Tab-separated table of C-alpha atoms in Angstrom:
chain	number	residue	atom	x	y	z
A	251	UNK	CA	63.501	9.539	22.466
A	252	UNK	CA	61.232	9.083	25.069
A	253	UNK	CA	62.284	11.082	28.445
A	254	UNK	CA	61.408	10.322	31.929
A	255	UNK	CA	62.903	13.599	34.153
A	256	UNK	CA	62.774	13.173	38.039
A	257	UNK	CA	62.858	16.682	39.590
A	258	UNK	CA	65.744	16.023	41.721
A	259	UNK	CA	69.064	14.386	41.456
A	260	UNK	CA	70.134	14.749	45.139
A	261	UNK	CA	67.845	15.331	48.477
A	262	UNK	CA	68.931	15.718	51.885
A	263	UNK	CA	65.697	15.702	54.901
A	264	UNK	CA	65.556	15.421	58.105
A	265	UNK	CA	63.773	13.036	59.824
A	266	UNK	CA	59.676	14.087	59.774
A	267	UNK	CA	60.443	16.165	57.509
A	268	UNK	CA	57.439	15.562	54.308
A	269	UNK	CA	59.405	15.155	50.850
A	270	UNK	CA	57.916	15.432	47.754
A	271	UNK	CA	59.589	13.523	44.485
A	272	UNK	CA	58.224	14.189	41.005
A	273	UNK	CA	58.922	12.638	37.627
A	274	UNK	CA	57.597	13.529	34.713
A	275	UNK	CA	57.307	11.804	31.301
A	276	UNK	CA	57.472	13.303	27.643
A	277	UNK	CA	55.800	10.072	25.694
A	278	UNK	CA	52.141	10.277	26.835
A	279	UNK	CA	52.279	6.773	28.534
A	280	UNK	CA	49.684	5.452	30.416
A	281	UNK	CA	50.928	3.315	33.383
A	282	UNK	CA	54.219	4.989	35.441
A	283	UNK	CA	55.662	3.369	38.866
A	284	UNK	CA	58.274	4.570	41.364
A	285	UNK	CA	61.268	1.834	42.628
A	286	UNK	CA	63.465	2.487	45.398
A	287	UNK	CA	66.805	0.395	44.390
A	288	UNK	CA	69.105	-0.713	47.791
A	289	UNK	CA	72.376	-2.224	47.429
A	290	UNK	CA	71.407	-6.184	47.500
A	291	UNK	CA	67.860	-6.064	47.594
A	292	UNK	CA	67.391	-5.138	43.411
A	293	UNK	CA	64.577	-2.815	42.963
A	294	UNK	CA	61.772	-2.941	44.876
A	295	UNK	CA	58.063	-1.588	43.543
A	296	UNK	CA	56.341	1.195	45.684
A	297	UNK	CA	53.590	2.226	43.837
A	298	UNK	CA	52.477	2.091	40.603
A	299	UNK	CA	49.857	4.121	38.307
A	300	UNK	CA	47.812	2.686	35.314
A	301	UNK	CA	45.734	5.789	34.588
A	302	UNK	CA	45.190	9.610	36.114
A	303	UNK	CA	43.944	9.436	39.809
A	304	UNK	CA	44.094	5.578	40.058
A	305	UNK	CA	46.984	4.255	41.494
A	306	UNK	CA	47.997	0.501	43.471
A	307	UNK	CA	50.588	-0.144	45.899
A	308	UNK	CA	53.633	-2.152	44.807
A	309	UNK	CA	55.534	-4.571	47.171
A	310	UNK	CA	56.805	-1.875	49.958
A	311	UNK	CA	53.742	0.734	49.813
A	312	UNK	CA	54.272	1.276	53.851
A	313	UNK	CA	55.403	5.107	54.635
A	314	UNK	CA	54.558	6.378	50.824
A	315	UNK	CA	51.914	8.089	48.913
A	316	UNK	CA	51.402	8.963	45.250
A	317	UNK	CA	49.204	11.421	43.404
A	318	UNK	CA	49.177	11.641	39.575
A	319	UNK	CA	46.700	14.723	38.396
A	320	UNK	CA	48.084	14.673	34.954
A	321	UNK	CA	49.070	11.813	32.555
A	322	UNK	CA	52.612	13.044	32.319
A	323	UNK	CA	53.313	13.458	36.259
A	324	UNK	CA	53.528	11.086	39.022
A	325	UNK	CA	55.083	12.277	42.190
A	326	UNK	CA	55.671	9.996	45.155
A	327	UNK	CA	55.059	11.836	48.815
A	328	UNK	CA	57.464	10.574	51.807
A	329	UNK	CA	54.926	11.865	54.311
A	330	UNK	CA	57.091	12.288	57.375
A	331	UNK	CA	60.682	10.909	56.623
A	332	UNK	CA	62.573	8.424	57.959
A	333	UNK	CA	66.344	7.117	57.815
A	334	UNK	CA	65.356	3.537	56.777
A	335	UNK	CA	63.734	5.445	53.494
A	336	UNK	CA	67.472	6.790	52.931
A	337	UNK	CA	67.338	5.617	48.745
A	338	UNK	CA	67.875	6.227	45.355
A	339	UNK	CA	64.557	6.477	44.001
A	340	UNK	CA	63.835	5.588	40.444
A	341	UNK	CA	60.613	6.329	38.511
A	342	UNK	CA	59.566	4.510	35.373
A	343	UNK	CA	57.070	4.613	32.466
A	344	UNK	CA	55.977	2.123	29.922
A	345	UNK	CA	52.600	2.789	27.647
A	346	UNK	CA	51.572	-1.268	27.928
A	347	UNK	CA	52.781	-3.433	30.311
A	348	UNK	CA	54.200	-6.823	28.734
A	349	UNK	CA	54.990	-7.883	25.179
A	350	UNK	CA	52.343	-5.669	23.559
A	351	UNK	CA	54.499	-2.996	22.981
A	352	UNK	CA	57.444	-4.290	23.626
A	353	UNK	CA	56.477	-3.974	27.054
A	354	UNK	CA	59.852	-1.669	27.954
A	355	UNK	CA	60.051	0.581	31.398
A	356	UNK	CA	61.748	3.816	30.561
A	357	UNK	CA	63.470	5.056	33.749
A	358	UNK	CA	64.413	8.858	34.683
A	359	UNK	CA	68.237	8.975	36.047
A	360	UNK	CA	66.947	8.757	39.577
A	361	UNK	CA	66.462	10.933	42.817
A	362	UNK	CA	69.398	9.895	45.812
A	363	UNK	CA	67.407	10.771	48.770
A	364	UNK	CA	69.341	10.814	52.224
A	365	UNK	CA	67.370	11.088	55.560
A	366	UNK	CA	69.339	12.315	58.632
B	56	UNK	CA	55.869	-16.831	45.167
B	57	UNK	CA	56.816	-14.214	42.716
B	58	UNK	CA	60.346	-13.941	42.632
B	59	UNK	CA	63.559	-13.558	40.090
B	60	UNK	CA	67.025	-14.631	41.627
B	61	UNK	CA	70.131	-13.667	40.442
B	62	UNK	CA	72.854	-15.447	43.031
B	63	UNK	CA	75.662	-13.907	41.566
B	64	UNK	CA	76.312	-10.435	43.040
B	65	UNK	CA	79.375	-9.957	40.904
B	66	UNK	CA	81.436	-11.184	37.924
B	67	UNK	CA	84.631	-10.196	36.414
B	68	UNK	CA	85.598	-10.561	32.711
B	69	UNK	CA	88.371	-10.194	30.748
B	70	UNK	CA	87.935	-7.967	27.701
B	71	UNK	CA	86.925	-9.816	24.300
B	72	UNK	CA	86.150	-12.709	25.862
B	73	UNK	CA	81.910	-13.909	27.131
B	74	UNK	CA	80.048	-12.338	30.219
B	75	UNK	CA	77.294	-14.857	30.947
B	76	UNK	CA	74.773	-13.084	33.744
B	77	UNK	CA	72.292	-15.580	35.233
B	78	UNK	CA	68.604	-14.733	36.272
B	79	UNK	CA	66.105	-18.049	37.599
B	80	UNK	CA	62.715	-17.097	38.663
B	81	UNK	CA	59.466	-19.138	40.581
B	82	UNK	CA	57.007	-18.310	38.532
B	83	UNK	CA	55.822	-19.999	35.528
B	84	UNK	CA	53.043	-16.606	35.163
B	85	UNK	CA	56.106	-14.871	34.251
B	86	UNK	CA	56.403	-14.860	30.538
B	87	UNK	CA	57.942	-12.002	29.369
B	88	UNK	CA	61.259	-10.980	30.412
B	89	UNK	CA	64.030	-8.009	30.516
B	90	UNK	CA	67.454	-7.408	31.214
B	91	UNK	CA	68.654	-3.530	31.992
B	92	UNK	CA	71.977	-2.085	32.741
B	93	UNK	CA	73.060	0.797	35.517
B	94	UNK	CA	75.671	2.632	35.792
B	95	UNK	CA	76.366	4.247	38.912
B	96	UNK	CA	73.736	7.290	39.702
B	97	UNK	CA	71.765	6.547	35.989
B	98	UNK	CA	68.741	4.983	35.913
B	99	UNK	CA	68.374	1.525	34.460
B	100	UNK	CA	68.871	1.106	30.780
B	101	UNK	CA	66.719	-1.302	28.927
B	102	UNK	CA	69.305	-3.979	27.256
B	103	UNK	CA	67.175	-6.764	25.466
B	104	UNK	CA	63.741	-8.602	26.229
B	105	UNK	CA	62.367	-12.250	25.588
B	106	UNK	CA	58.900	-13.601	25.365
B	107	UNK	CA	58.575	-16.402	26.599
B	108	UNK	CA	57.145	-18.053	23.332
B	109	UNK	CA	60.856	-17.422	22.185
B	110	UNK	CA	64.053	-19.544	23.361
B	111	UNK	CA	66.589	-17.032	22.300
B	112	UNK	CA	66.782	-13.002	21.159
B	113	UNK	CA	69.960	-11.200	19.557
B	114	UNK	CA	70.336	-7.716	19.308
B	115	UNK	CA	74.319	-7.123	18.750
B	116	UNK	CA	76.691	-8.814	21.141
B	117	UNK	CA	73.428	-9.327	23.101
B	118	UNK	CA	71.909	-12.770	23.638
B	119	UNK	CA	69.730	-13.509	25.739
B	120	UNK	CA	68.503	-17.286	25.970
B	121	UNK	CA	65.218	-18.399	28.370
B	122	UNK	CA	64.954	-22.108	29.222
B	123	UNK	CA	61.234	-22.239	30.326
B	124	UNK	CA	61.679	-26.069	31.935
B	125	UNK	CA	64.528	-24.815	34.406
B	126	UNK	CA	62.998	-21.520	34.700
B	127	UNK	CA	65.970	-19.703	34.458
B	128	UNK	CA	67.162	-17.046	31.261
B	129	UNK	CA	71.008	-15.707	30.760
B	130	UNK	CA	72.141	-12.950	28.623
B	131	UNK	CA	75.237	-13.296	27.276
B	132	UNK	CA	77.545	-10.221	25.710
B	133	UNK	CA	80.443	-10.924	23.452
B	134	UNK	CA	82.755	-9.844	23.254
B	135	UNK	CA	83.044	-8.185	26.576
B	136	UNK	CA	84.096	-4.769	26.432
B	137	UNK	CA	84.942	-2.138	29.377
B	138	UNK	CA	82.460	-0.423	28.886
B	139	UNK	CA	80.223	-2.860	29.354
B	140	UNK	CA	81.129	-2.605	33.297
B	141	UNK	CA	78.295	-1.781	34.768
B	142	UNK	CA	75.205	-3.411	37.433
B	143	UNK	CA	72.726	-6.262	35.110
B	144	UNK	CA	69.274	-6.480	36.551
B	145	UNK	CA	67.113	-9.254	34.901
B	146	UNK	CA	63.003	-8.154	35.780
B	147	UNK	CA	60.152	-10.240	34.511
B	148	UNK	CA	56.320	-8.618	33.183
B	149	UNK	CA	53.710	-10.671	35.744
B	150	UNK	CA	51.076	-11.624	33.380
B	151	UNK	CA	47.883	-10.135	33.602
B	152	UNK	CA	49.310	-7.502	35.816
B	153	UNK	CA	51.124	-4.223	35.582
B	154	UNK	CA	53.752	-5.435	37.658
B	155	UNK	CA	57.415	-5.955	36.655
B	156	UNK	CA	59.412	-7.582	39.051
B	157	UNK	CA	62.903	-6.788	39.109
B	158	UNK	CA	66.358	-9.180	40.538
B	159	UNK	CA	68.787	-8.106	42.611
B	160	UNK	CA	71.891	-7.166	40.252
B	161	UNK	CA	74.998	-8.273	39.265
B	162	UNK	CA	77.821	-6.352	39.046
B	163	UNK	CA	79.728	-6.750	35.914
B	164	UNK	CA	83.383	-5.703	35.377
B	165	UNK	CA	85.229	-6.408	32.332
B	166	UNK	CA	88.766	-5.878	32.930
B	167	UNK	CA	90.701	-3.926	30.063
């Protein structure tokens, strides 16, 4: 079974404070993206990666970074915190986007982040 | 305009009998779609996809049926079970892109 682990299940920052989120994937895929899911608004894109060290924003890029060094990591960087980024963050993989491949996002169980 | 709409927010069942979950989106790009279930602090579960060469899919007491004219797909479970209780987000591939664009939920509760 494929396996997408995000480092933490539960954060709690302080405003400023940089936060680092990591997720990690077991099935060699090539393109991985981090949500943030609110109550009402669905889940929302931040970023997304389609290969190591290339990465394009998603629909609400503004107060995040991403890095991914390796194939099987993609961590998402809060850069100085802030309560409107208080989330539950998930991170997702899929080897080929659409119907190729069945085209299915594997999602870790999610990081609850709470800025004070 | 890239968007999926579901306008329900929440729907309660009765168990054994249908749970029909609607999803319309803007897009006529959009031609491969998902639905995924949450439970509370999981991350989304895939359910069931559609291409959109297809009308229908089955997998179980999974349907899921896309009417391209109207834009709009439903997935359908029967018969409903408590377990089944859980958020429904439908999300759509955006062709030629990486992109999956995701609905806003709804909340499912099938009443034992």
């Amino acid at each position: 079974d494929v396996k997408v682990t995000q480092s933490s299940r539960y954060l709690v920052k302080r405003t400023g404070e940089k936060v680092f989120l990591e997720c990690v994937q077991d099935m060699d895929h090539e393109n991985m993206f981090w949500y943030r899911q609110d109550p009402g608004l669905g889940l929302r894109l931040i970023y997304f990666s389609y290969d190591v060290k290339m990465k394009e924003k998603g629909d609400i890029p503004e107060g995040y970074s991403v890095s991914r060094e390796k194939k099987e990591r993609f961590s998402l960087i809060l850069e100085s915190a802030s309560t409107n980024q208080t989330s539950m963050y998930l991170c997702a993989s899929t080897q080929t986007a659409g119907p190729a491949n069945t085209g299915e996002l594997f999602f870790g169980e999610g990081s609850r982040l709470t800025v004070l | 305009d890239q968007q999926v709409k579901q306008n329900s927010p929440s729907l309660s069942v009765q168990e054994g009998r249908i749970s029909i979950l609607n999803c319309d989106y803007t897009n006529s790009m959009f031609d491969y779609f998902l639905w995924y279930k949450k439970y509370p602090a999981e991350g989304p579960t895939f359910l069931i996809s559609i291409s959109s060469i297809k009308d229908k899919n089955e997998d179980g007491r999974f349907t899921v049926f896309l009417n391209k004219s109207a834009k709009h797909l439903s997935l359908h479970i029967v018969p409903s079970q408590p377990g089944d209780s859980a958020v429904y987000f439908c999300a759509s591939w955006v062709s030629g892109t990486y992109k999956y664009i995701f609905g806003t939920g709804t909340r499912l509760k099938v009443l034992a």
